[in-house]
CSV table of C-alpha atoms in Angstrom, one decimal:
chain,number,residue,atom,x,y,z
A,1387,MET,CA,-72.9,-66.8,-4.0
A,1388,ALA,CA,-75.0,-69.7,-5.1
A,1389,THR,CA,-78.6,-68.8,-5.7
A,1390,ARG,CA,-81.5,-71.1,-5.2
A,1391,ILE,CA,-84.1,-71.0,-8.0
A,1392,TYR,CA,-87.5,-72.3,-7.2
A,1393,ASN,CA,-89.7,-71.7,-10.2
A,1394,VAL,CA,-89.7,-70.3,-13.7
A,1395,PHE,CA,-92.8,-69.1,-15.5
A,1396,ILE,CA,-93.5,-67.7,-18.9
A,1397,VAL,CA,-96.6,-65.7,-19.5
A,1398,SER,CA,-97.7,-64.9,-23.0
A,1399,LYS,CA,-98.6,-61.4,-24.0
A,1400,SER,CA,-102.3,-62.1,-23.5
A,1401,GLY,CA,-101.7,-63.2,-20.0
A,1402,GLY,CA,-101.8,-67.0,-20.4
A,1403,LEU,CA,-99.3,-69.3,-18.7
A,1404,ILE,CA,-97.4,-70.9,-21.5
A,1405,TYR,CA,-94.6,-72.5,-19.5
A,1406,ASP,CA,-93.9,-73.4,-15.9
A,1407,TYR,CA,-90.9,-75.2,-14.5
A,1408,ASP,CA,-90.6,-76.4,-10.9
A,1409,HIS,CA,-87.0,-76.6,-9.9
A,1410,THR,CA,-87.7,-77.6,-6.3
A,1411,SER,CA,-88.9,-81.1,-7.2
A,1412,SER,CA,-86.0,-81.8,-9.5
A,1413,SER,CA,-83.3,-80.6,-7.2
A,1414,GLY,CA,-84.9,-82.1,-4.1
A,1415,THR,CA,-84.5,-79.1,-2.0
A,1416,VAL,CA,-86.1,-78.8,1.4
A,1417,HIS,CA,-88.8,-76.6,0.1
A,1418,ASN,CA,-91.4,-79.3,-0.1
A,1419,LEU,CA,-91.0,-80.9,3.3
A,1420,GLU,CA,-93.1,-83.9,4.0
A,1421,VAL,CA,-93.5,-85.0,7.6
A,1422,GLU,CA,-94.8,-88.4,8.7
A,1423,LYS,CA,-95.9,-89.0,12.3
A,1424,THR,CA,-97.7,-91.6,14.3
A,1425,PHE,CA,-100.8,-90.3,16.1
A,1426,GLY,CA,-102.7,-91.8,19.0
A,1427,TYR,CA,-106.5,-91.5,19.5
A,1428,PRO,CA,-108.0,-89.0,19.5
A,1429,LEU,CA,-106.3,-86.9,16.9
A,1430,ASP,CA,-104.8,-83.7,18.5
A,1431,ILE,CA,-104.8,-81.6,15.3
A,1432,ARG,CA,-107.8,-80.4,13.6
A,1433,LEU,CA,-108.4,-81.1,9.9
A,1434,ILE,CA,-110.8,-79.4,7.5
A,1435,SER,CA,-111.5,-80.3,4.0
A,1436,GLU,CA,-111.1,-77.7,1.3
A,1437,ASN,CA,-110.9,-78.1,-2.5
A,1438,ARG,CA,-110.9,-81.9,-2.0
A,1439,LYS,CA,-107.8,-81.7,0.2
A,1440,MET,CA,-107.6,-82.3,3.9
A,1441,ILE,CA,-105.9,-79.3,5.4
A,1442,VAL,CA,-104.4,-78.7,8.9
A,1443,GLU,CA,-106.6,-76.0,10.3
A,1444,PHE,CA,-105.3,-75.8,13.8
A,1445,GLY,CA,-102.7,-77.5,16.0
A,1446,ALA,CA,-99.3,-77.2,14.6
A,1447,ARG,CA,-96.7,-79.7,16.1
A,1448,ASP,CA,-93.4,-81.4,15.2
A,1449,GLY,CA,-93.0,-79.7,11.8
A,1450,ILE,CA,-96.6,-80.1,10.8
A,1451,ALA,CA,-97.9,-76.6,10.3
A,1452,THR,CA,-101.3,-75.1,9.7
A,1453,GLY,CA,-101.9,-75.1,6.0
A,1454,HIS,CA,-100.2,-78.5,5.4
A,1455,VAL,CA,-102.2,-81.1,3.5
A,1456,LEU,CA,-102.7,-84.7,4.3
A,1457,ILE,CA,-100.8,-86.9,1.8
A,1458,SER,CA,-101.1,-90.4,3.1
A,1459,MET,CA,-102.5,-92.6,5.9
A,1460,ASN,CA,-100.5,-95.6,7.0
A,1461,GLY,CA,-98.4,-95.2,3.9
A,1462,ILE,CA,-101.3,-95.4,1.6
A,1463,SER,CA,-101.9,-92.3,-0.6
A,1464,ILE,CA,-105.2,-90.6,0.0
A,1465,GLU,CA,-105.6,-89.8,-3.6
A,1466,GLY,CA,-108.8,-91.2,-4.8
A,1467,MET,CA,-110.4,-91.4,-1.4
A,1468,SER,CA,-113.5,-89.2,-0.7
A,1469,GLU,CA,-113.6,-86.8,2.2
A,1470,GLU,CA,-116.2,-88.9,3.9
A,1471,GLN,CA,-114.0,-92.0,3.8
A,1472,ILE,CA,-111.1,-90.1,5.3
A,1473,LYS,CA,-113.1,-88.5,8.0
A,1474,GLU,CA,-114.7,-91.7,8.9
A,1475,PHE,CA,-111.3,-93.5,9.0
A,1476,ILE,CA,-109.7,-91.0,11.4
A,1477,GLN,CA,-112.7,-90.9,13.7
A,1478,LYS,CA,-112.6,-94.6,14.4
A,1479,GLU,CA,-110.5,-95.6,17.5
A,1480,GLU,CA,-109.7,-99.0,16.2
A,1481,ASN,CA,-107.7,-97.5,13.3
A,1482,PHE,CA,-105.2,-96.0,15.8
A,1483,PRO,CA,-102.2,-95.7,16.2
A,1484,LEU,CA,-102.2,-94.1,12.8
A,1485,ASN,CA,-99.4,-92.9,10.6
A,1486,LEU,CA,-100.2,-89.7,8.9
A,1487,LYS,CA,-98.0,-87.9,6.4
A,1488,PHE,CA,-98.4,-84.2,5.8
A,1489,GLY,CA,-96.8,-81.9,3.4
A,1490,ARG,CA,-96.8,-78.5,1.9
A,1491,PRO,CA,-99.6,-78.3,-0.7
A,1492,ARG,CA,-98.4,-78.2,-4.3
A,1493,LEU,CA,-99.9,-76.0,-6.9
A,1494,SER,CA,-101.9,-77.8,-9.4
A,1495,THR,CA,-101.6,-76.8,-13.0
A,1496,ASN,CA,-104.9,-75.1,-12.8
A,1497,GLU,CA,-103.9,-73.1,-9.8
A,1498,LYS,CA,-100.7,-72.1,-11.6
A,1499,ILE,CA,-102.7,-70.8,-14.6
A,1500,VAL,CA,-104.9,-68.8,-12.3
A,1501,LEU,CA,-102.0,-67.3,-10.5
A,1502,ALA,CA,-100.3,-66.4,-13.8
A,1503,SER,CA,-103.4,-64.6,-15.0
A,1504,MET,CA,-103.6,-62.8,-11.7
A,1505,PHE,CA,-100.1,-61.5,-12.1
A,1506,TYR,CA,-101.1,-59.9,-15.4
A,1507,PRO,CA,-103.5,-57.2,-14.1
A,1508,PHE,CA,-101.3,-56.7,-11.0
A,1509,PHE,CA,-98.4,-55.8,-13.3
A,1510,ALA,CA,-100.7,-53.4,-15.3
A,1511,LEU,CA,-101.8,-51.9,-12.0
A,1512,ALA,CA,-98.3,-51.1,-11.0
A,1513,VAL,CA,-97.8,-49.3,-14.3
A,1514,GLN,CA,-101.0,-47.3,-13.7
A,1515,LEU,CA,-100.0,-46.4,-10.2
A,1516,SER,CA,-96.6,-45.1,-11.2
A,1517,PRO,CA,-96.2,-41.5,-10.3
A,1518,GLU,CA,-94.0,-41.0,-13.3
A,1519,LEU,CA,-94.5,-41.8,-16.9
A,1520,GLY,CA,-92.8,-44.7,-18.5
A,1521,SER,CA,-92.9,-47.2,-15.7
A,1522,SER,CA,-91.6,-50.6,-16.6
A,1523,GLY,CA,-94.1,-52.5,-14.4
A,1524,ILE,CA,-93.1,-55.0,-11.7
A,1525,LYS,CA,-89.5,-56.1,-12.1
A,1526,GLU,CA,-89.0,-57.5,-8.6
A,1527,LEU,CA,-91.3,-58.5,-5.8
A,1528,GLU,CA,-89.9,-59.4,-2.5
A,1529,THR,CA,-91.1,-61.4,0.5
A,1530,ASP,CA,-89.5,-63.1,3.5
A,1531,THR,CA,-89.2,-66.4,1.8
A,1532,PHE,CA,-88.7,-65.7,-1.9
A,1533,LYS,CA,-88.1,-63.0,-4.4
A,1534,LEU,CA,-89.9,-62.8,-7.8
A,1535,TYR,CA,-88.1,-61.4,-10.8
A,1536,CYS,CA,-90.0,-60.4,-13.9
A,1537,ASN,CA,-88.8,-59.4,-17.3
A,1538,GLN,CA,-91.2,-58.2,-19.9
A,1539,THR,CA,-90.0,-58.2,-23.4
A,1540,LEU,CA,-90.9,-55.5,-26.0
A,1541,THR,CA,-93.3,-58.0,-27.5
A,1542,GLY,CA,-95.1,-58.4,-24.2
A,1543,VAL,CA,-94.0,-61.9,-23.2
A,1544,LYS,CA,-93.2,-62.1,-19.4
A,1545,PHE,CA,-90.4,-64.2,-18.0
A,1546,ILE,CA,-90.7,-64.8,-14.3
A,1547,ILE,CA,-88.3,-66.3,-11.9
A,1548,VAL,CA,-89.0,-67.2,-8.3
A,1549,ALA,CA,-85.8,-67.5,-6.3
A,1550,GLU,CA,-84.5,-67.4,-2.8
A,1551,SER,CA,-84.8,-64.0,-1.2
A,1552,LYS,CA,-81.5,-63.8,0.6
A,1553,ILE,CA,-79.4,-62.9,-2.3
A,1554,SER,CA,-76.4,-60.6,-1.9
A,1555,GLY,CA,-75.1,-58.5,-4.7
A,1556,SER,CA,-75.1,-59.7,-8.2
A,1557,SER,CA,-76.8,-63.0,-8.3
A,1558,GLY,CA,-76.9,-63.4,-12.1
A,1559,ILE,CA,-80.7,-63.5,-12.1
A,1560,GLU,CA,-80.7,-60.7,-14.7
A,1561,SER,CA,-78.5,-62.7,-17.0
A,1562,LEU,CA,-80.6,-65.8,-16.4
A,1563,LEU,CA,-83.7,-63.9,-17.5
A,1564,ASP,CA,-81.9,-62.9,-20.6
A,1565,LYS,CA,-80.7,-66.4,-21.2
A,1566,ILE,CA,-84.3,-67.8,-20.8
A,1567,TYR,CA,-85.4,-65.3,-23.4
A,1568,GLU,CA,-82.7,-66.5,-25.8
A,1569,LEU,CA,-83.7,-70.1,-25.1
A,1570,TYR,CA,-87.4,-69.2,-25.8
A,1571,ALA,CA,-86.4,-67.5,-29.1
A,1572,ASP,CA,-84.4,-70.6,-30.1
A,1573,TYR,CA,-86.2,-73.7,-28.9
A,1574,ALA,CA,-89.8,-72.5,-28.8
A,1575,LEU,CA,-90.1,-70.1,-31.6
A,1576,LYS,CA,-87.8,-71.7,-34.1
A,1577,ASN,CA,-89.6,-75.0,-33.7
A,1578,PRO,CA,-91.9,-75.0,-36.7
A,1579,PHE,CA,-94.4,-77.1,-34.9
A,1580,TYR,CA,-94.8,-74.6,-32.1
A,1581,SER,CA,-97.7,-72.2,-32.5
A,1582,LEU,CA,-97.5,-68.8,-30.8
A,1583,GLU,CA,-99.3,-68.2,-27.5
A,1584,MET,CA,-99.6,-71.9,-26.9
A,1585,PRO,CA,-98.0,-73.8,-24.0
A,1586,ILE,CA,-94.4,-74.8,-24.7
A,1587,ARG,CA,-93.8,-78.5,-24.7
A,1588,ALA,CA,-90.3,-79.0,-26.0
A,1589,ASP,CA,-87.8,-81.3,-24.5
A,1590,LEU,CA,-84.9,-79.3,-25.9
A,1591,PHE,CA,-86.2,-76.2,-24.1
A,1592,ASP,CA,-86.6,-78.1,-20.8
A,1593,THR,CA,-83.1,-79.5,-20.9
A,1594,ASN,CA,-81.4,-76.3,-21.8
A,1595,LEU,CA,-83.4,-74.4,-19.2
A,1596,ALA,CA,-82.4,-76.9,-16.5
A,1597,LEU,CA,-78.8,-76.6,-17.6
A,1598,ALA,CA,-78.9,-72.8,-17.3
A,1599,ILE,CA,-80.5,-72.9,-13.9
A,1600,ASP,CA,-78.0,-75.5,-12.6
A,1601,GLN,CA,-75.2,-73.3,-13.8
A,1602,ILE,CA,-76.5,-70.2,-12.2
A,1603,GLU,CA,-77.1,-72.0,-8.9
A,1604,ARG,CA,-73.6,-73.4,-8.9
A,1605,THR,CA,-71.6,-70.5,-10.1
A,1606,GLY,CA,-73.8,-67.4,-10.0
A,1607,PHE,CA,-73.4,-66.4,-13.6
A,1608,ILE,CA,-74.0,-67.7,-17.1
B,886,MET,CA,-71.5,-60.2,-20.4
B,887,SER,CA,-72.8,-63.4,-21.8
B,888,ARG,CA,-72.8,-62.2,-25.4
B,889,VAL,CA,-69.9,-61.8,-27.6
B,890,GLY,CA,-70.5,-59.8,-30.7
B,891,GLY,CA,-74.3,-60.2,-30.7
B,892,ARG,CA,-74.3,-64.0,-30.7
B,893,SER,CA,-73.4,-65.9,-27.6
B,894,SER,CA,-70.0,-67.4,-27.8
B,895,THR,CA,-71.3,-71.0,-27.6
B,896,ASP,CA,-73.6,-70.4,-30.6
B,897,PRO,CA,-72.4,-72.3,-33.5
B,898,LYS,CA,-75.2,-71.3,-35.8
B,899,LYS,CA,-73.3,-69.9,-38.7
B,900,VAL,CA,-74.2,-71.4,-42.0
B,901,SER,CA,-73.1,-70.8,-45.5
B,902,GLY,CA,-75.1,-68.1,-47.3
B,903,GLU,CA,-75.0,-70.2,-50.4
B,904,LEU,CA,-76.8,-73.1,-48.7
B,905,PHE,CA,-79.4,-70.6,-47.5
B,906,SER,CA,-80.0,-69.0,-50.9
B,907,LEU,CA,-80.2,-72.4,-52.6
B,908,THR,CA,-82.7,-73.6,-50.1
B,909,TYR,CA,-84.8,-70.5,-50.6
B,910,GLY,CA,-84.5,-71.0,-54.4
B,911,SER,CA,-85.9,-74.5,-54.2
B,912,LEU,CA,-88.7,-73.2,-52.0
B,913,VAL,CA,-89.7,-70.6,-54.5
B,914,ALA,CA,-89.5,-73.0,-57.4
B,915,GLN,CA,-91.7,-75.5,-55.5
B,916,ILE,CA,-94.3,-72.8,-54.7
B,917,LEU,CA,-94.3,-71.7,-58.3
B,918,LYS,CA,-94.9,-75.3,-59.4
B,919,ASP,CA,-97.8,-75.6,-56.9
B,920,TYR,CA,-99.6,-72.4,-57.6
B,921,GLU,CA,-98.7,-71.7,-61.2
B,922,ASN,CA,-99.9,-68.2,-60.8
B,923,VAL,CA,-97.2,-65.7,-60.1
B,924,ASP,CA,-99.4,-63.4,-58.0
B,925,ASP,CA,-100.3,-66.2,-55.7
B,926,VAL,CA,-96.7,-67.0,-55.3
B,927,ASN,CA,-95.9,-63.5,-54.3
B,928,LYS,CA,-98.7,-63.6,-51.7
B,929,GLN,CA,-97.5,-66.9,-50.3
B,930,LEU,CA,-94.0,-65.7,-50.0
B,931,GLU,CA,-95.1,-62.7,-48.1
B,932,LYS,CA,-97.3,-64.7,-45.8
B,933,MET,CA,-94.4,-67.1,-45.0
B,934,GLY,CA,-92.2,-64.2,-44.4
B,935,TYR,CA,-94.7,-62.7,-42.0
B,936,ASN,CA,-94.8,-65.9,-40.0
B,937,ILE,CA,-91.1,-66.0,-39.8
B,938,GLY,CA,-91.0,-62.4,-38.8
B,939,VAL,CA,-93.3,-62.7,-35.8
B,940,ARG,CA,-91.0,-65.3,-34.4
B,941,LEU,CA,-87.6,-63.9,-35.5
B,942,ILE,CA,-88.2,-60.6,-33.8
B,943,GLU,CA,-87.9,-62.4,-30.4
B,944,ASP,CA,-84.5,-63.8,-31.5
B,945,PHE,CA,-83.4,-60.3,-32.5
B,946,LEU,CA,-84.6,-58.7,-29.2
B,947,ALA,CA,-83.1,-61.5,-27.1
B,948,ARG,CA,-79.7,-61.1,-28.7
B,949,THR,CA,-79.4,-57.4,-29.0
B,950,ASN,CA,-80.4,-55.3,-26.0
B,951,SER,CA,-82.6,-53.1,-28.1
B,952,GLY,CA,-85.0,-50.7,-26.4
B,953,LYS,CA,-88.2,-49.3,-27.7
B,954,CYS,CA,-88.0,-47.2,-30.8
B,955,GLN,CA,-89.1,-43.6,-30.4
B,956,ASP,CA,-89.3,-42.7,-34.1
B,957,PHE,CA,-89.1,-44.3,-37.5
B,958,ARG,CA,-85.5,-43.3,-38.1
B,959,GLU,CA,-84.6,-45.4,-35.1
B,960,VAL,CA,-86.6,-48.2,-36.6
B,961,SER,CA,-84.7,-48.0,-39.8
B,962,GLU,CA,-81.4,-48.4,-37.9
B,963,LYS,CA,-82.7,-51.4,-36.1
B,964,VAL,CA,-83.9,-53.0,-39.3
B,965,GLN,CA,-80.5,-52.4,-40.8
B,966,SER,CA,-78.7,-54.1,-37.9
B,967,ALA,CA,-81.2,-57.0,-38.1
B,968,PHE,CA,-80.2,-57.5,-41.7
B,969,LYS,CA,-76.6,-57.5,-40.7
B,970,MET,CA,-77.4,-60.1,-38.0
B,971,PHE,CA,-79.5,-62.5,-39.9
B,972,LEU,CA,-78.2,-62.2,-43.5
B,973,ASN,CA,-74.9,-60.5,-43.0
B,974,ILE,CA,-75.7,-57.7,-45.4
B,975,SER,CA,-75.9,-54.0,-44.7
B,976,PRO,CA,-78.5,-52.3,-46.8
B,977,THR,CA,-78.3,-48.6,-47.1
B,978,VAL,CA,-81.1,-46.5,-45.7
B,979,THR,CA,-82.1,-43.7,-48.1
B,980,SER,CA,-84.9,-41.7,-49.8
B,981,TRP,CA,-86.7,-40.6,-46.6
B,982,SER,CA,-90.0,-39.0,-47.3
B,983,ALA,CA,-90.5,-35.4,-46.1
B,984,THR,CA,-92.7,-36.6,-43.2
B,985,SER,CA,-90.1,-39.2,-42.1
B,986,ASP,CA,-92.6,-42.1,-42.4
B,987,GLU,CA,-91.1,-43.8,-45.4
B,988,PHE,CA,-87.7,-45.0,-46.3
B,989,SER,CA,-85.9,-47.3,-48.7
B,990,LEU,CA,-83.5,-50.0,-48.1
B,991,ILE,CA,-81.0,-50.4,-50.9
B,992,PHE,CA,-79.3,-53.8,-51.4
B,993,ASP,CA,-76.4,-53.7,-53.8
B,994,THR,CA,-77.2,-57.3,-54.7
B,995,ASN,CA,-80.3,-59.2,-53.9
B,996,PRO,CA,-79.1,-61.5,-51.1
B,997,LEU,CA,-81.4,-64.3,-51.8
B,998,ALA,CA,-81.0,-64.2,-55.6
B,999,GLU,CA,-77.3,-64.7,-56.1
B,1000,PHE,CA,-77.7,-67.4,-58.7
B,1001,VAL,CA,-81.1,-66.5,-60.1
B,1002,GLU,CA,-82.3,-65.4,-63.5
B,1003,LEU,CA,-86.0,-64.9,-63.9
B,1004,PRO,CA,-87.6,-66.7,-66.8
B,1005,ASP,CA,-89.9,-64.6,-69.0
B,1006,HIS,CA,-93.2,-65.9,-67.7
B,1007,CYS,CA,-92.2,-64.9,-64.1
B,1008,TYR,CA,-91.6,-61.3,-64.8
B,1009,ASN,CA,-94.0,-60.3,-62.1
B,1010,LEU,CA,-92.5,-62.6,-59.5
B,1011,ARG,CA,-91.2,-60.7,-56.5
B,1012,TYR,CA,-88.5,-63.2,-55.8
B,1013,ALA,CA,-87.4,-62.0,-52.4
B,1014,ASN,CA,-90.9,-61.1,-51.2
B,1015,ILE,CA,-90.3,-63.2,-48.1
B,1016,LEU,CA,-88.1,-60.3,-46.8
B,1017,ALA,CA,-91.0,-57.9,-47.1
B,1018,GLY,CA,-93.2,-60.3,-45.1
B,1019,ALA,CA,-90.6,-60.9,-42.4
B,1020,LEU,CA,-90.1,-57.2,-41.9
B,1021,ARG,CA,-93.9,-56.6,-41.6
B,1022,GLY,CA,-94.3,-59.5,-39.2
B,1023,ALA,CA,-91.4,-58.5,-37.0
B,1024,LEU,CA,-92.4,-54.9,-36.7
B,1025,GLU,CA,-96.0,-55.8,-36.0
B,1026,MET,CA,-94.9,-57.7,-32.9
B,1027,VAL,CA,-93.4,-54.5,-31.6
B,1028,HIS,CA,-96.6,-52.6,-32.4
B,1029,ILE,CA,-95.6,-50.9,-35.6
B,1030,GLU,CA,-97.7,-51.5,-38.6
B,1031,ILE,CA,-95.9,-51.0,-41.9
B,1032,ALA,CA,-96.3,-51.6,-45.6
B,1033,CYS,CA,-93.4,-52.9,-47.5
B,1034,TRP,CA,-92.8,-53.6,-51.1
B,1035,PHE,CA,-90.0,-53.9,-53.7
B,1036,ILE,CA,-89.7,-51.0,-56.2
B,1037,GLN,CA,-86.5,-52.0,-57.9
B,1038,ASP,CA,-85.0,-55.4,-58.3
B,1039,THR,CA,-81.7,-56.5,-59.8
B,1040,LEU,CA,-83.5,-59.5,-61.2
B,1041,LYS,CA,-85.5,-57.2,-63.4
B,1042,GLY,CA,-82.5,-55.3,-64.8
B,1043,ASP,CA,-82.3,-52.6,-62.2
B,1044,ASN,CA,-79.0,-51.5,-60.8
B,1045,PHE,CA,-79.8,-52.5,-57.3
B,1046,THR,CA,-82.7,-53.9,-55.2
B,1047,GLU,CA,-84.8,-51.4,-53.4
B,1048,LEU,CA,-87.3,-52.2,-50.7
B,1049,ARG,CA,-89.7,-49.4,-49.7
B,1050,VAL,CA,-90.9,-49.3,-46.1
B,1051,LYS,CA,-93.9,-47.2,-45.1
B,1052,PHE,CA,-95.1,-46.5,-41.6
B,1053,ILE,CA,-98.8,-46.9,-41.3
B,1054,ARG,CA,-99.7,-46.6,-37.7
B,1055,LYS,CA,-98.8,-47.6,-34.2
B,1056,ILE,CA,-100.8,-50.5,-33.0
B,1057,GLU,CA,-102.3,-49.3,-29.7
B,1058,ASP,CA,-104.6,-52.0,-28.4
B,1059,THR,CA,-102.0,-54.8,-27.8
B,1060,ILE,CA,-99.3,-52.7,-26.2
B,1061,PRO,CA,-98.1,-54.5,-23.2
B,1062,PRO,CA,-98.5,-52.5,-20.0
B,1063,GLY,CA,-95.3,-51.0,-18.9
B,1064,ASP,CA,-94.0,-49.7,-22.1
B,1065,ASP,CA,-95.9,-46.4,-22.6
């Protein structure tokens, strides 16, 4: 019955991301696994650098999969280190045995904005492709690991929920989408200091949204 | 299932109508003091109403499961129910034009002007002009451009207050994909 919600996004009518909420970090689910392991010399997995991140290119083992990014070395975060420094460090034999921590890459705010604006034409495309008139656009998008639900209001705002895909029967996602719309109307739009189309930064909205999500996860309805 | 009678059951947002009309009264009085010119006041009230309308429409849509309107008569019904929801008054819809693109909303009393008497120098003041603005703003967000003005007003000695609403055009360019 209980549904797991991963993310909530709100996209304005012009396609900009105006709100995103990551429920995986606050609820501490297993979704963002981090694995720490001690390695001997030479390193038996191959790392490449991409977008200023060290990514596992080949050689999955012990829960470290290709696509994971390096988070820390010997407990020290690699943030702020240059690629050269990291490469040099892992090539020197005297630095081994070495503790490396890997994890699933997190989306940066910029990446989220890019993805949100990519969804917009995709949604429009679905409407154009529709064999019949009056298509609503994408309402659900399903994969092995998650399901995306989208609700577009008459005014063009899109509310998007990313949730667990193994949902049986009525999961209450529909009512959660309605609820988020209500919260948006209340806590974003009725706030006199909020200007339309701009990112929503309102604590009241955050708290009420988190409450609604917790409730849906526990009970399956609002 | 979550909504009971339009508003969700946990919603305590019911306030006294008197408080509302008094607050509005002090707003109008203040603007009148600031601008001194009645025409400017009318304009300001309309503008404020517009800004309220573009936000309030989301509240209306979130709480009623309204679909898209197919004609202007449907619009008039929705407008009527919105007045019921936000101001707890039910204006009568009458005086349709032959082409069905104009109608009037008749208010038996002016909901905002319960305790108001217009002084002589304010004869041109459209006291409840904020309503006209709100209506215009709200409908603009659902891609309907209208013009809206008062043609009768109890404050000016008429028997009732009449708001005329005229359909101008459908706003095409910003229609979100998936609705047409």
